[in-house]
Each structure stands twice: as structure tokens, then as C-alpha cells.
PDB file of C-alpha atoms in Angstrom:
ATOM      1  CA  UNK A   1       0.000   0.000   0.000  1.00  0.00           C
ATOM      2  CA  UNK A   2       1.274   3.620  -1.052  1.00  0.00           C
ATOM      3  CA  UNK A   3       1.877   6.021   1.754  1.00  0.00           C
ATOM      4  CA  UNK A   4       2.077   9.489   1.880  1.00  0.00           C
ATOM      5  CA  UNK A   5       0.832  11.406  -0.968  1.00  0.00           C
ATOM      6  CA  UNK A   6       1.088  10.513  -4.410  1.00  0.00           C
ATOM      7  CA  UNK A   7       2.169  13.040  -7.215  1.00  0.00           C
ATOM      8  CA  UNK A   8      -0.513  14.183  -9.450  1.00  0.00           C
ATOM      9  CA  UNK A   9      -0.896  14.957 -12.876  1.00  0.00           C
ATOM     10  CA  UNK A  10      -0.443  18.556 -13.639  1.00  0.00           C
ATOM     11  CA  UNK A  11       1.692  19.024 -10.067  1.00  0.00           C
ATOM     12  CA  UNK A  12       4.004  21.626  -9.762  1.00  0.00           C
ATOM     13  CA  UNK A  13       7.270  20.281  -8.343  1.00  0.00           C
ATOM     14  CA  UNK A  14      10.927  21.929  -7.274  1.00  0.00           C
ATOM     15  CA  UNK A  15      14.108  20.004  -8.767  1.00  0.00           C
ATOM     16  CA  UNK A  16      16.767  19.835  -5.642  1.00  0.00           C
ATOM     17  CA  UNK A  17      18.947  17.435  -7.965  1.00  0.00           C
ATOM     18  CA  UNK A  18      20.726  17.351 -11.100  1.00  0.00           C
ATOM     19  CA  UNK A  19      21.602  19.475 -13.419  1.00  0.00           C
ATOM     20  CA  UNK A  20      18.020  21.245 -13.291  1.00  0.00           C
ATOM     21  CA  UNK A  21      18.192  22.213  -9.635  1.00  0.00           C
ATOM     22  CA  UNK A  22      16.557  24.905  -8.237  1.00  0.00           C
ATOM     23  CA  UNK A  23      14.583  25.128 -12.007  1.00  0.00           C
ATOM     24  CA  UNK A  24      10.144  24.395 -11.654  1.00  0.00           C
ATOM     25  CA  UNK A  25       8.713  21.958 -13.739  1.00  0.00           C
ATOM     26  CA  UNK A  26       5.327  19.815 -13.860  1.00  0.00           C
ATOM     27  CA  UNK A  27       4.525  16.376 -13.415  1.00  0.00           C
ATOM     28  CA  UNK A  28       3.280  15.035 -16.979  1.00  0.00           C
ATOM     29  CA  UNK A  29       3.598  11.551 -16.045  1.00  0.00           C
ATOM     30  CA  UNK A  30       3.978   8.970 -13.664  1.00  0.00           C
ATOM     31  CA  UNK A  31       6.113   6.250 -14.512  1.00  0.00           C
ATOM     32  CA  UNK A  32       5.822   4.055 -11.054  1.00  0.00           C
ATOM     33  CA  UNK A  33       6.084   4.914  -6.937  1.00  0.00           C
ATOM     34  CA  UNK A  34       9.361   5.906  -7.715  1.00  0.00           C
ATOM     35  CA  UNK A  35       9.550   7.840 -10.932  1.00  0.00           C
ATOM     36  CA  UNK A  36       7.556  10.618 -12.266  1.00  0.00           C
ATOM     37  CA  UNK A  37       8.238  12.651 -15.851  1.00  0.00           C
ATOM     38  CA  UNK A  38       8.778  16.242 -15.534  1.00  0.00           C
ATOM     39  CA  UNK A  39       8.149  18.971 -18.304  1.00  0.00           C
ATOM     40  CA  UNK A  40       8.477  22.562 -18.303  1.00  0.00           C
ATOM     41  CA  UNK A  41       7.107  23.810 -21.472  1.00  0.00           C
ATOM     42  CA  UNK A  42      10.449  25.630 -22.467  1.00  0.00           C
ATOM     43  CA  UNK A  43      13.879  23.858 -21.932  1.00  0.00           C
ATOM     44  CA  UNK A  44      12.036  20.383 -21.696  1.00  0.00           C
ATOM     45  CA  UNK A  45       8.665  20.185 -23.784  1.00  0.00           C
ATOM     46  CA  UNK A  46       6.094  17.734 -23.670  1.00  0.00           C
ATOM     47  CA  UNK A  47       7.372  15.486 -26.063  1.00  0.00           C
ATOM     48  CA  UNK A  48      10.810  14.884 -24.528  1.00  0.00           C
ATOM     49  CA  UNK A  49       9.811  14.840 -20.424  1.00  0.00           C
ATOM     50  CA  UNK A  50      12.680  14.272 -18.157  1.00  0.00           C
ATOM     51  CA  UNK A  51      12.466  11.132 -15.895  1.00  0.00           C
ATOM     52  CA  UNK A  52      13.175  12.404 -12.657  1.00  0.00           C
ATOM     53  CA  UNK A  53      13.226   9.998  -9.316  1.00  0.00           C
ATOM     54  CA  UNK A  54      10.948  11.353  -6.747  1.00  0.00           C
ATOM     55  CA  UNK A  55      13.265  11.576  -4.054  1.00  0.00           C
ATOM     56  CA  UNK A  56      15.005  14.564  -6.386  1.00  0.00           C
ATOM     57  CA  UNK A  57      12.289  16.457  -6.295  1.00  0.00           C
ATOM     58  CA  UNK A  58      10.322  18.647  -3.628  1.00  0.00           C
ATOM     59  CA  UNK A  59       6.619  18.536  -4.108  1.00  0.00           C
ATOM     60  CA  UNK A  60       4.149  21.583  -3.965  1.00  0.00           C
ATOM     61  CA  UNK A  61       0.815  21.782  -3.049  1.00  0.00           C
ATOM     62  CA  UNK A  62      -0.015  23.284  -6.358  1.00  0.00           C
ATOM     63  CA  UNK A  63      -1.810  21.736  -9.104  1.00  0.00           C
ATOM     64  CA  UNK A  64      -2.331  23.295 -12.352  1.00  0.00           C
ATOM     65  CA  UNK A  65      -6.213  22.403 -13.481  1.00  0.00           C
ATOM     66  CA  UNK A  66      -5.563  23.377 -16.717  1.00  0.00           C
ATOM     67  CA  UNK A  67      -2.782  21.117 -17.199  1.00  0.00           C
ATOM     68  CA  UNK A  68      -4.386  18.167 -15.408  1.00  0.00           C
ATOM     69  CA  UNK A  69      -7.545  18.344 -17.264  1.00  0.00           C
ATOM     70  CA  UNK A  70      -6.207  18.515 -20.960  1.00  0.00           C
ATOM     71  CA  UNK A  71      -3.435  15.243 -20.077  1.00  0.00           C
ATOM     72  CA  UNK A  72      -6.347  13.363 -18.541  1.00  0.00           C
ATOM     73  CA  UNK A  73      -8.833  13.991 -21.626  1.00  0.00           C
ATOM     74  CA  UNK A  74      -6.471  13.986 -24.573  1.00  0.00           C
ATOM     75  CA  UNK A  75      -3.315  12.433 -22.828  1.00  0.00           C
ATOM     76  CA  UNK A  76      -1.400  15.904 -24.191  1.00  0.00           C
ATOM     77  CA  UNK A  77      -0.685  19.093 -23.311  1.00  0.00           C
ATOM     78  CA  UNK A  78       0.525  22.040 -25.025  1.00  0.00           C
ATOM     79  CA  UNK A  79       3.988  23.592 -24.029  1.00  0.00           C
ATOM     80  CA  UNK A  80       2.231  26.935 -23.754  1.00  0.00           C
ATOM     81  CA  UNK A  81       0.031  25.838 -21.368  1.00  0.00           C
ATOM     82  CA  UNK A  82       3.253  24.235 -18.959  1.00  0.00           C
ATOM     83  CA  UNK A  83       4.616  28.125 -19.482  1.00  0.00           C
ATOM     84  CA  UNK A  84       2.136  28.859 -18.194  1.00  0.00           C
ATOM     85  CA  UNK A  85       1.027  27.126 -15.317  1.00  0.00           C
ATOM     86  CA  UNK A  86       4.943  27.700 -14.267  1.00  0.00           C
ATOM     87  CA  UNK A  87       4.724  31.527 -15.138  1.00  0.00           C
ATOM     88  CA  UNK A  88       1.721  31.799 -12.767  1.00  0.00           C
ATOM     89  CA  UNK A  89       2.847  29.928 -10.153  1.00  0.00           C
ATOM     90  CA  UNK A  90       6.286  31.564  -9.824  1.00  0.00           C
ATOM     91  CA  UNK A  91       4.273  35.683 -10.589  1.00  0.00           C
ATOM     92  CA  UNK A  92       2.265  34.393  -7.282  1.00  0.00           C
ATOM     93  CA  UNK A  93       4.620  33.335  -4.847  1.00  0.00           C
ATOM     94  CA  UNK A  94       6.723  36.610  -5.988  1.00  0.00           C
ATOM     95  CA  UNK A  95       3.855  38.408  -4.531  1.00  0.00           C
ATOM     96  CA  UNK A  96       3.910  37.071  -1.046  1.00  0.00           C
ATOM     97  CA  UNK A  97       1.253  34.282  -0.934  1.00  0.00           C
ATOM     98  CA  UNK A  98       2.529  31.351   1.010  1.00  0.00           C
ATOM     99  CA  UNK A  99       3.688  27.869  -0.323  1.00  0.00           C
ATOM    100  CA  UNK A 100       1.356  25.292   1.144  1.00  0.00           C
ATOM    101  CA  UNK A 101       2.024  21.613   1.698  1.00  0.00           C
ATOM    102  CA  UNK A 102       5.709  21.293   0.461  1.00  0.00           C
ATOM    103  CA  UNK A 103       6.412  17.639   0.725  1.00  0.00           C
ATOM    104  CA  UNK A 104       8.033  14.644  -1.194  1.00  0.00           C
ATOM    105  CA  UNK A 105       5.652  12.130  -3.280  1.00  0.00           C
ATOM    106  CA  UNK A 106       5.442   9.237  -1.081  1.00  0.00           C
TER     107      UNK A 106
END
């Protein structure tokens, strides 16, 4: 049984590893418990998603809708749309609205 909670489709995540650390992306896929696949829209589109372990990442308690709800009915999503979800997220927390919920996947 999973604990903890899962990453979701259309999550907006922090990379603390790698070569991509510090950098925002969303979760566009999960591969298994320990595995999820990570766009951003810009540097890594859609089509090419990095495969990032979960333990690399820092979760948010942020999920983009708009994201979510175009992968789960078409199984795509447009780059412009991971913009911006990202842009949004990062114009918001410049403007003093606290980060919710940080955690890890499981």
C-alpha cells in the first residue's frame, strides 16, 4: 500500500537534484512509486519529459487544473500551457502568498 501522498498529474514540483536544480517543472507523467516525468514547457517540452526519481524532487501543493484536465482527456498538453502554469505559479509566490504543503511524493 502507497503512503504518503502521491504526485498528481499537472503538479508543480521543485528540482533539488541534477543538473536542473533549483529550475520548476510539472509532473506530466507517472512512470511508477518511484519515478515521475517532468516537463516545463520551455527547456524540456512535452514530447521529450525528463524522468526524474521522486526523491530529487520537492513537491508543492499546487496543481495546475488546466494542465491536469487537458493530459487526462487527450493524454497531451501544449507547451504553452506548462509556461504557463509555471509563469503563474512563480508571478504568485513573488507576490507574497505562502507555499502550502511542500512535501516529497510518497
Amino acid at each position: 500500500m502507497h503512503t504518503g501522498s502521491p504526485c498528481q498529474i499537472g503538479q508543480i514540483v521543485l528540482i533539488t537534484h541534477g543538473r536542473e536544480a533549483g529550475q520548476y517543472a510539472v509532473v506530466v507523467g507517472i512512470v511508477d512509486e518511484r519515478f515521475v516525468l517532468l516537463a516545463d514547457g520551455s527547456k524540456r517540452k512535452f514530447d521529450f519529459p525528463k524522468k526524474k526519481n521522486v526523491q530529487h524532487i520537492k513537491l508543492l501543493d499546487i496543481i495546475s487544473p488546466e494542465v491536469k484536465n487537458s493530459i487526462l482527456e487527450t493524454g497531451r498538453v501544449t507547451n504553452g500551457k506548462l509556461r504557463y502554469a509555471l509563469m503563474k505559479y512563480v508571478t504568485d509566490s513573488k507576490k507574497g502568498e505562502p507555499i502550502h504543503g511542500e512535501g516529497r511524493c510518497n
